[in-house]
């Protein structure tokens, strides 16, 4: 009963503050932020674009003092979420641009602003209101009174609908509309800032080249698995990657073949990367703000169920799916959308570590010409499915959007 009362009080207070925030006047500026207080993903690259063009006053909001200091040192305007200026700009900005939820900026002060959710991936696994199993189900589809109150009081920002989203294809637009309970006319059809920024603004110095030189490597392998959200509500999270890999054996292979293995775990389980260290040619980059600075320099992407491979379709990297926990994942984690079962494979699916090692020994040599040709054909089909509007410049699109408001 005490928890019920506490949640009731929290709900009333949250909704009251949110309602009052809609009464403050909004001026022409954009506040921006990212999940986990990072400086990353779509909002980062849109922010950097607007720092160059000055299309609109763009202000970064974060709860991480180091991120704020780093941005301030570069001459950018950035404030702590709960500082006086952070609160002021959250209450008075006309636009909120974010990559997950309004809490990337401030979940209590967004009413009255035009909210644009740039999101942080492509919908392969079910998201938001389309979730139909797993531990996140009760957030979006609570049944009992207790579940409903818990959902409303603890997950306020998940229930706030965006006014607009960006969608690079009709497929993505329809999935976003369903998942976020919004209409198709709220979609802005264009590419993504995170995939387009470095082609729009080519950088002269390659971080990937620096990493290869330091580690005496000729090629880069990026391992970026999905978040295993079955552990989201667990009190103690085990480390599945220690069972899935023989890192000592992998390291020896990498050194012998001058390959560099970059370990990039999902932000929600980045701490698991701390258990994987001190192996030559294996670098844990889970604490990086993002990987898009090197994405076009990766030779091989190893993932599992992550939609990152959809972004990588636009690169030259080979793709392999190492799904070492297929059965458990399908039972305990979110299901994929139905359409995902019928799309062509962008790369080979592997379930055993021994198979992965065999693949590494041959994949970069392109020995299986027929399989390579099939995957190339499939990738072209997938690119059309996911990147139908890639030709529409995202920066021009969003520039025109804020100018028109």
Short mmCIF file of C-alpha atoms in Angstrom, two decimals:
data_model
loop_
_atom_site.label_atom_id
_atom_site.label_comp_id
_atom_site.label_asym_id
_atom_site.label_seq_id
_atom_site.Cartn_x
_atom_site.Cartn_y
_atom_site.Cartn_z
CA UNK A 1 0.00 0.00 0.00
CA UNK A 2 2.84 2.40 0.80
CA UNK A 3 4.28 1.90 -2.72
CA UNK A 4 0.83 2.52 -4.19
CA UNK A 5 0.57 5.83 -2.30
CA UNK A 6 4.12 6.83 -3.28
CA UNK A 7 3.41 6.16 -6.96
CA UNK A 8 0.13 8.09 -6.73
CA UNK A 9 1.89 11.13 -5.30
CA UNK A 10 4.64 10.91 -7.91
CA UNK A 11 2.08 10.72 -10.71
CA UNK A 12 0.15 13.79 -9.50
CA UNK A 13 3.34 15.82 -9.04
CA UNK A 14 4.80 14.80 -12.40
CA UNK A 15 1.66 15.59 -14.35
CA UNK A 16 1.19 18.90 -12.54
CA UNK A 17 4.71 20.11 -13.30
CA UNK A 18 4.45 18.92 -16.90
CA UNK A 19 1.13 20.74 -17.37
CA UNK A 20 2.49 23.98 -15.90
CA UNK A 21 5.51 23.84 -18.23
CA UNK A 22 3.10 24.30 -21.12
CA UNK A 23 2.21 27.78 -19.87
CA UNK A 24 5.68 29.29 -20.36
CA UNK A 25 6.32 31.24 -23.59
CA UNK A 26 8.52 29.45 -26.12
CA UNK A 27 11.13 31.26 -28.23
CA UNK A 28 12.96 30.27 -31.41
CA UNK A 29 15.72 27.92 -30.26
CA UNK A 30 16.26 24.18 -30.02
CA UNK A 31 17.30 22.18 -26.97
CA UNK A 32 18.89 18.84 -27.78
CA UNK A 33 20.03 15.75 -25.91
CA UNK A 34 20.75 12.05 -26.07
CA UNK A 35 20.11 8.89 -24.05
CA UNK A 36 22.39 8.10 -21.09
CA UNK A 37 23.52 11.75 -21.12
CA UNK A 38 25.83 10.97 -24.03
CA UNK A 39 26.87 13.24 -26.87
CA UNK A 40 25.96 10.79 -29.59
CA UNK A 41 23.65 9.55 -32.32
CA UNK A 42 21.25 11.56 -34.46
CA UNK A 43 20.91 14.51 -32.11
CA UNK A 44 24.69 14.91 -31.90
CA UNK A 45 25.15 15.13 -35.64
CA UNK A 46 22.20 17.45 -36.14
CA UNK A 47 23.61 19.65 -33.35
CA UNK A 48 27.03 19.73 -35.03
CA UNK A 49 25.40 20.65 -38.34
CA UNK A 50 23.56 23.56 -36.75
CA UNK A 51 26.76 24.73 -35.07
CA UNK A 52 28.20 25.08 -38.57
CA UNK A 53 25.20 26.63 -40.31
CA UNK A 54 23.64 28.65 -37.46
CA UNK A 55 20.22 27.75 -38.89
CA UNK A 56 18.83 27.92 -35.35
CA UNK A 57 20.27 28.45 -31.90
CA UNK A 58 20.98 24.90 -30.75
CA UNK A 59 21.66 24.19 -27.06
CA UNK A 60 22.86 20.84 -25.71
CA UNK A 61 21.37 19.61 -22.43
CA UNK A 62 22.92 16.74 -20.44
CA UNK A 63 23.31 15.41 -16.93
CA UNK A 64 26.99 14.60 -17.51
CA UNK A 65 29.34 17.38 -16.42
CA UNK A 66 32.22 16.02 -18.48
CA UNK A 67 30.13 16.11 -21.67
CA UNK A 68 29.05 19.67 -20.94
CA UNK A 69 32.63 20.81 -20.20
CA UNK A 70 33.94 19.21 -23.39
CA UNK A 71 31.28 20.93 -25.48
CA UNK A 72 31.85 24.29 -23.78
CA UNK A 73 35.59 24.01 -24.47
CA UNK A 74 34.78 23.61 -28.16
CA UNK A 75 32.77 26.82 -28.05
CA UNK A 76 29.35 25.15 -28.05
CA UNK A 77 26.43 26.14 -25.84
CA UNK A 78 25.68 23.35 -23.37
CA UNK A 79 24.17 23.26 -19.89
CA UNK A 80 23.51 20.79 -17.12
CA UNK A 81 19.91 19.59 -17.03
CA UNK A 82 19.27 20.94 -13.53
CA UNK A 83 21.31 24.13 -13.72
CA UNK A 84 19.40 27.43 -13.78
CA UNK A 85 20.17 27.92 -17.49
CA UNK A 86 19.41 24.29 -18.30
CA UNK A 87 15.98 24.59 -16.70
CA UNK A 88 15.35 27.99 -18.30
CA UNK A 89 16.11 26.82 -21.83
CA UNK A 90 14.13 23.58 -21.37
CA UNK A 91 11.13 25.68 -20.33
CA UNK A 92 11.42 28.27 -23.10
CA UNK A 93 12.75 26.43 -26.20
CA UNK A 94 10.41 26.10 -29.15
CA UNK A 95 11.95 22.76 -30.22
CA UNK A 96 13.02 19.56 -28.45
CA UNK A 97 15.23 17.27 -30.57
CA UNK A 98 16.17 13.97 -28.92
CA UNK A 99 17.06 10.35 -29.67
CA UNK A 100 14.97 8.36 -27.20
CA UNK A 101 12.60 10.29 -24.94
CA UNK A 102 12.08 13.87 -23.85
CA UNK A 103 14.06 12.96 -20.71
CA UNK A 104 17.15 13.12 -22.90
CA UNK A 105 16.62 16.85 -22.33
CA UNK A 106 14.11 17.24 -19.47
CA UNK A 107 10.99 15.13 -19.22
CA UNK A 108 9.13 17.56 -16.97
CA UNK A 109 9.39 20.77 -19.00
CA UNK A 110 8.60 19.75 -22.59
CA UNK A 111 4.87 20.52 -22.81
CA UNK A 112 4.26 23.28 -25.33
CA UNK A 113 7.47 22.62 -27.28
CA UNK A 114 7.53 20.97 -30.70
CA UNK A 115 8.98 17.56 -29.92
CA UNK A 116 10.98 15.79 -32.64
CA UNK A 117 12.12 12.26 -31.84
CA UNK A 118 15.10 11.40 -34.04
CA UNK A 119 15.26 7.89 -32.51
CA UNK A 120 18.43 5.79 -32.37
CA UNK A 121 17.90 2.80 -34.60
CA UNK A 122 15.73 1.11 -37.18
CA UNK A 123 12.74 -0.94 -35.98
CA UNK A 124 13.81 -4.55 -36.30
CA UNK A 125 12.85 -5.59 -32.78
CA UNK A 126 9.47 -4.45 -31.56
CA UNK A 127 9.59 -1.09 -29.84
CA UNK A 128 7.33 0.96 -27.59
CA UNK A 129 3.60 0.20 -27.99
CA UNK A 130 4.33 -2.64 -30.42
CA UNK A 131 6.12 -4.64 -27.70
CA UNK A 132 4.13 -7.80 -27.02
CA UNK A 133 6.37 -9.83 -24.71
CA UNK A 134 9.28 -9.59 -22.30
CA UNK A 135 9.92 -7.41 -19.23
CA UNK A 136 9.03 -4.13 -20.98
CA UNK A 137 5.49 -5.28 -21.77
CA UNK A 138 3.89 -3.88 -18.60
CA UNK A 139 5.31 -0.40 -19.30
CA UNK A 140 3.27 -0.07 -22.48
CA UNK A 141 0.44 -2.52 -21.86
CA UNK A 142 -0.24 -2.63 -18.10
CA UNK A 143 -3.27 -4.69 -17.07
CA UNK A 144 -3.85 -4.47 -13.33
CA UNK A 145 -4.49 -1.19 -11.48
CA UNK A 146 -1.11 -1.52 -9.80
CA UNK A 147 0.66 -2.02 -13.13
CA UNK A 148 -1.17 0.95 -14.66
CA UNK A 149 -0.22 3.27 -11.80
CA UNK A 150 3.35 2.02 -11.83
CA UNK A 151 3.56 2.59 -15.59
CA UNK A 152 2.05 6.07 -15.40
CA UNK A 153 4.13 7.27 -12.45
CA UNK A 154 7.52 5.77 -13.33
CA UNK A 155 7.43 5.97 -17.13
CA UNK A 156 5.96 9.39 -17.82
CA UNK A 157 8.35 10.25 -20.64
CA UNK A 158 7.60 7.04 -22.53
CA UNK A 159 3.95 8.10 -22.69
CA UNK A 160 4.62 11.54 -24.20
CA UNK A 161 4.09 11.31 -27.95
CA UNK A 162 6.49 13.08 -30.31
CA UNK A 163 5.06 15.65 -32.66
CA UNK A 164 7.33 14.47 -35.46
CA UNK A 165 9.83 11.74 -36.31
CA UNK A 166 12.24 11.24 -39.19
CA UNK A 167 11.78 8.16 -41.37
CA UNK A 168 14.09 7.11 -44.22
CA UNK A 169 11.51 4.78 -45.85
CA UNK A 170 7.80 3.98 -45.94
CA UNK A 171 8.46 0.79 -43.96
CA UNK A 172 10.15 2.70 -41.15
CA UNK A 173 7.47 5.39 -41.21
CA UNK A 174 4.68 2.84 -40.77
CA UNK A 175 6.52 1.05 -37.96
CA UNK A 176 7.24 4.31 -36.11
CA UNK A 177 3.64 5.42 -36.50
CA UNK A 178 2.44 2.17 -34.95
CA UNK A 179 5.04 2.05 -32.18
CA UNK A 180 4.60 5.67 -31.05
CA UNK A 181 0.84 5.98 -31.70
CA UNK A 182 1.25 8.86 -34.14
CA UNK A 183 0.12 9.51 -37.72
CA UNK A 184 2.05 9.11 -40.94
CA UNK A 185 1.64 12.82 -41.67
CA UNK A 186 3.86 13.49 -38.65
CA UNK A 187 6.81 11.82 -40.40
CA UNK A 188 9.66 13.73 -42.03
CA UNK A 189 10.91 11.53 -44.87
CA UNK A 190 14.69 11.85 -45.22
CA UNK A 191 17.93 10.17 -44.18
CA UNK A 192 19.47 10.10 -40.69
CA UNK A 193 21.99 12.64 -39.38
CA UNK A 194 24.19 9.92 -37.87
CA UNK A 195 24.67 8.11 -41.19
CA UNK A 196 24.89 11.22 -43.35
CA UNK A 197 27.09 13.59 -41.38
CA UNK A 198 30.52 12.35 -42.44
CA UNK A 199 29.56 12.16 -46.09
CA UNK A 200 28.15 15.68 -45.84
CA UNK A 201 31.16 16.92 -43.86
CA UNK A 202 34.14 14.69 -44.74
CA UNK A 203 36.83 14.62 -42.06
CA UNK A 204 40.50 14.68 -43.03
CA UNK A 205 41.81 12.59 -40.13
CA UNK A 206 40.53 9.06 -39.70
CA UNK A 207 40.31 7.68 -36.18
CA UNK A 208 40.18 4.20 -37.70
CA UNK A 209 43.54 4.70 -39.39
CA UNK A 210 45.03 5.83 -36.08
CA UNK A 211 43.73 2.73 -34.32
CA UNK A 212 45.16 0.45 -37.00
CA UNK A 213 48.57 2.11 -36.84
CA UNK A 214 48.77 1.95 -33.06
CA UNK A 215 47.76 -1.73 -32.99
CA UNK A 216 49.67 -2.79 -36.15
CA UNK A 217 46.44 -3.92 -37.79
CA UNK A 218 45.34 -3.94 -41.41
CA UNK A 219 41.59 -4.34 -40.87
CA UNK A 220 38.92 -3.57 -38.29
CA UNK A 221 36.19 -5.84 -36.95
CA UNK A 222 33.37 -4.16 -35.01
CA UNK A 223 31.41 -6.34 -32.59
CA UNK A 224 28.17 -4.56 -31.65
CA UNK A 225 25.55 -6.87 -30.10
CA UNK A 226 22.02 -5.90 -29.19
CA UNK A 227 20.83 -5.11 -25.69
CA UNK A 228 19.56 -8.26 -24.04
CA UNK A 229 16.62 -6.58 -22.37
CA UNK A 230 15.65 -9.73 -20.47
CA UNK A 231 18.19 -8.48 -17.94
CA UNK A 232 16.51 -5.07 -17.70
CA UNK A 233 14.69 -5.93 -14.50
CA UNK A 234 17.27 -8.34 -13.09
CA UNK A 235 18.98 -7.37 -9.85
CA UNK A 236 22.28 -8.88 -10.90
CA UNK A 237 23.28 -9.04 -14.53
CA UNK A 238 25.46 -11.92 -15.69
CA UNK A 239 27.89 -11.53 -18.56
CA UNK A 240 26.79 -13.67 -21.53
CA UNK A 241 29.79 -12.61 -23.64
CA UNK A 242 32.27 -14.43 -21.43
CA UNK A 243 30.46 -17.65 -22.30
CA UNK A 244 30.01 -16.78 -25.97
CA UNK A 245 33.69 -16.03 -26.70
CA UNK A 246 37.07 -17.53 -25.96
CA UNK A 247 38.75 -14.14 -25.90
CA UNK A 248 42.23 -15.56 -25.42
CA UNK A 249 41.90 -17.67 -28.56
CA UNK A 250 40.30 -14.82 -30.48
CA UNK A 251 43.07 -12.44 -29.46
CA UNK A 252 45.80 -14.78 -30.65
CA UNK A 253 44.06 -15.10 -34.03
CA UNK A 254 43.67 -11.34 -34.36
CA UNK A 255 47.32 -10.64 -33.63
CA UNK A 256 48.47 -13.29 -36.10
CA UNK A 257 46.22 -11.89 -38.84
CA UNK A 258 46.70 -8.17 -38.08
CA UNK A 259 43.05 -7.62 -37.32
CA UNK A 260 41.61 -5.29 -34.68
CA UNK A 261 38.47 -6.27 -32.75
CA UNK A 262 36.44 -3.36 -31.36
CA UNK A 263 33.95 -4.36 -28.67
CA UNK A 264 30.94 -2.05 -28.57
CA UNK A 265 28.26 -3.12 -26.09
CA UNK A 266 24.87 -1.43 -25.84
CA UNK A 267 24.84 1.55 -23.42
CA UNK A 268 22.43 -0.34 -21.14
CA UNK A 269 25.03 -3.06 -20.54
CA UNK A 270 28.26 -1.23 -21.28
CA UNK A 271 29.62 -2.17 -17.85
CA UNK A 272 29.91 -5.78 -19.02
CA UNK A 273 32.78 -4.70 -21.24
CA UNK A 274 34.89 -4.11 -18.12
CA UNK A 275 35.21 -7.89 -17.74
CA UNK A 276 36.82 -8.12 -21.18
CA UNK A 277 40.20 -6.40 -21.08
CA UNK A 278 43.93 -6.91 -21.41
CA UNK A 279 43.66 -8.93 -24.61
CA UNK A 280 45.94 -7.81 -27.45
CA UNK A 281 44.05 -6.45 -30.48
CA UNK A 282 40.74 -6.42 -28.57
CA UNK A 283 39.67 -2.93 -27.55
CA UNK A 284 36.60 -2.22 -25.48
CA UNK A 285 35.00 0.94 -26.92
CA UNK A 286 31.71 0.61 -25.03
CA UNK A 287 32.43 3.91 -23.32
CA UNK A 288 32.74 5.79 -26.62
CA UNK A 289 30.01 8.34 -27.19
CA UNK A 290 29.25 6.64 -30.52
CA UNK A 291 30.87 4.69 -33.36
CA UNK A 292 29.81 6.70 -36.38
CA UNK A 293 33.22 8.35 -36.68
CA UNK A 294 34.62 4.99 -37.81
CA UNK A 295 31.59 3.23 -39.26
CA UNK A 296 32.69 3.74 -42.86
CA UNK A 297 36.14 2.32 -42.09
CA UNK A 298 34.97 -0.99 -40.59
CA UNK A 299 35.78 -4.10 -42.64
CA UNK A 300 33.48 -6.53 -40.83
CA UNK A 301 30.49 -5.99 -38.55
CA UNK A 302 29.60 -8.79 -36.15
CA UNK A 303 26.20 -8.31 -34.54
CA UNK A 304 23.27 -10.50 -33.53
CA UNK A 305 19.80 -8.96 -33.43
CA UNK A 306 20.84 -5.32 -33.48
CA UNK A 307 19.46 -2.95 -36.08
CA UNK A 308 22.92 -1.38 -36.39
CA UNK A 309 23.44 -3.61 -39.41
CA UNK A 310 20.75 -1.57 -41.19
CA UNK A 311 22.94 1.52 -40.90
CA UNK A 312 25.90 -0.54 -42.08
CA UNK A 313 24.09 -1.44 -45.29
CA UNK A 314 25.34 1.88 -46.61
CA UNK A 315 28.96 0.97 -45.88
CA UNK A 316 31.33 -1.50 -47.55
CA UNK A 317 31.65 -3.72 -44.46
CA UNK A 318 30.80 -7.40 -44.52
CA UNK A 319 28.13 -8.42 -42.01
CA UNK A 320 27.79 -11.59 -39.94
CA UNK A 321 25.18 -12.39 -37.28
CA UNK A 322 26.59 -14.23 -34.26
CA UNK A 323 23.43 -15.38 -32.45
CA UNK A 324 24.86 -17.56 -29.72
CA UNK A 325 21.66 -17.45 -27.62
CA UNK A 326 18.94 -17.75 -30.25
CA UNK A 327 16.44 -19.77 -28.23
CA UNK A 328 16.84 -17.90 -24.95
CA UNK A 329 16.77 -14.51 -26.66
CA UNK A 330 13.58 -15.25 -28.57
CA UNK A 331 11.90 -16.38 -25.33
CA UNK A 332 13.09 -13.73 -22.87
CA UNK A 333 13.62 -10.62 -24.98
CA UNK A 334 11.43 -8.57 -27.25
CA UNK A 335 10.24 -10.25 -30.42
CA UNK A 336 11.11 -8.94 -33.84
CA UNK A 337 8.46 -7.46 -36.09
CA UNK A 338 6.68 -10.00 -38.27
CA UNK A 339 8.14 -8.54 -41.46
CA UNK A 340 11.68 -9.33 -40.24
CA UNK A 341 11.15 -13.06 -40.78
CA UNK A 342 10.74 -12.60 -44.53
CA UNK A 343 13.49 -10.13 -45.38
CA UNK A 344 16.63 -11.42 -47.10
CA UNK A 345 19.78 -12.08 -45.09
CA UNK A 346 22.46 -9.40 -45.24
CA UNK A 347 25.06 -11.87 -44.01
CA UNK A 348 25.64 -15.32 -42.61
CA UNK A 349 24.00 -16.41 -39.32
CA UNK A 350 26.35 -18.20 -36.89
CA UNK A 351 25.46 -19.75 -33.52
CA UNK A 352 28.74 -21.30 -32.30
CA UNK A 353 32.09 -19.68 -31.49
CA UNK A 354 33.93 -22.32 -33.51
CA UNK A 355 31.84 -21.33 -36.55
CA UNK A 356 32.71 -17.69 -35.96
CA UNK A 357 36.43 -18.45 -35.88
CA UNK A 358 36.11 -20.42 -39.11
CA UNK A 359 34.25 -17.52 -40.68
CA UNK A 360 36.93 -15.04 -39.64
CA UNK A 361 39.57 -17.22 -41.23
CA UNK A 362 37.85 -17.05 -44.63
CA UNK A 363 35.41 -14.13 -44.80
CA UNK A 364 37.85 -11.35 -45.54
CA UNK A 365 39.41 -13.49 -48.28
CA UNK A 366 36.04 -13.64 -50.11
CA UNK A 367 36.48 -17.36 -50.77
CA UNK A 368 32.76 -18.11 -51.13
CA UNK A 369 31.98 -16.09 -54.26
CA UNK A 370 28.41 -17.34 -54.64
CA UNK A 371 27.50 -16.47 -51.05
CA UNK A 372 29.12 -13.06 -51.41
CA UNK A 373 27.07 -12.40 -54.56
CA UNK A 374 23.86 -13.42 -52.80
CA UNK A 375 24.55 -11.16 -49.84
CA UNK A 376 25.36 -8.26 -52.18
CA UNK A 377 22.02 -8.73 -53.94
CA UNK A 378 20.20 -8.96 -50.60
CA UNK A 379 21.88 -5.82 -49.31
CA UNK A 380 20.70 -3.86 -52.33
CA UNK A 381 17.14 -5.02 -51.68
CA UNK A 382 17.40 -4.18 -47.98
CA UNK A 383 18.83 -0.75 -48.73
CA UNK A 384 15.75 0.07 -50.79
CA UNK A 385 13.52 -1.25 -48.01
CA UNK A 386 15.13 0.82 -45.26
CA UNK A 387 16.71 3.77 -47.09
CA UNK A 388 14.08 4.66 -49.68
CA UNK A 389 14.40 8.40 -48.93
CA UNK A 390 18.14 8.48 -48.37
CA UNK A 391 18.46 10.80 -51.36
CA UNK A 392 16.57 13.49 -49.44
CA UNK A 393 19.20 15.45 -47.54
CA UNK A 394 18.34 15.22 -43.84
CA UNK A 395 20.03 18.49 -42.97
CA UNK A 396 18.16 20.40 -45.67
CA UNK A 397 14.94 18.73 -44.55
CA UNK A 398 15.34 19.69 -40.88
CA UNK A 399 16.62 23.17 -41.75
CA UNK A 400 13.44 23.79 -43.72
CA UNK A 401 11.35 22.26 -40.94
CA UNK A 402 12.56 24.66 -38.23
CA UNK A 403 12.42 27.64 -40.59
CA UNK A 404 8.81 26.91 -41.48
CA UNK A 405 7.58 26.75 -37.90
#
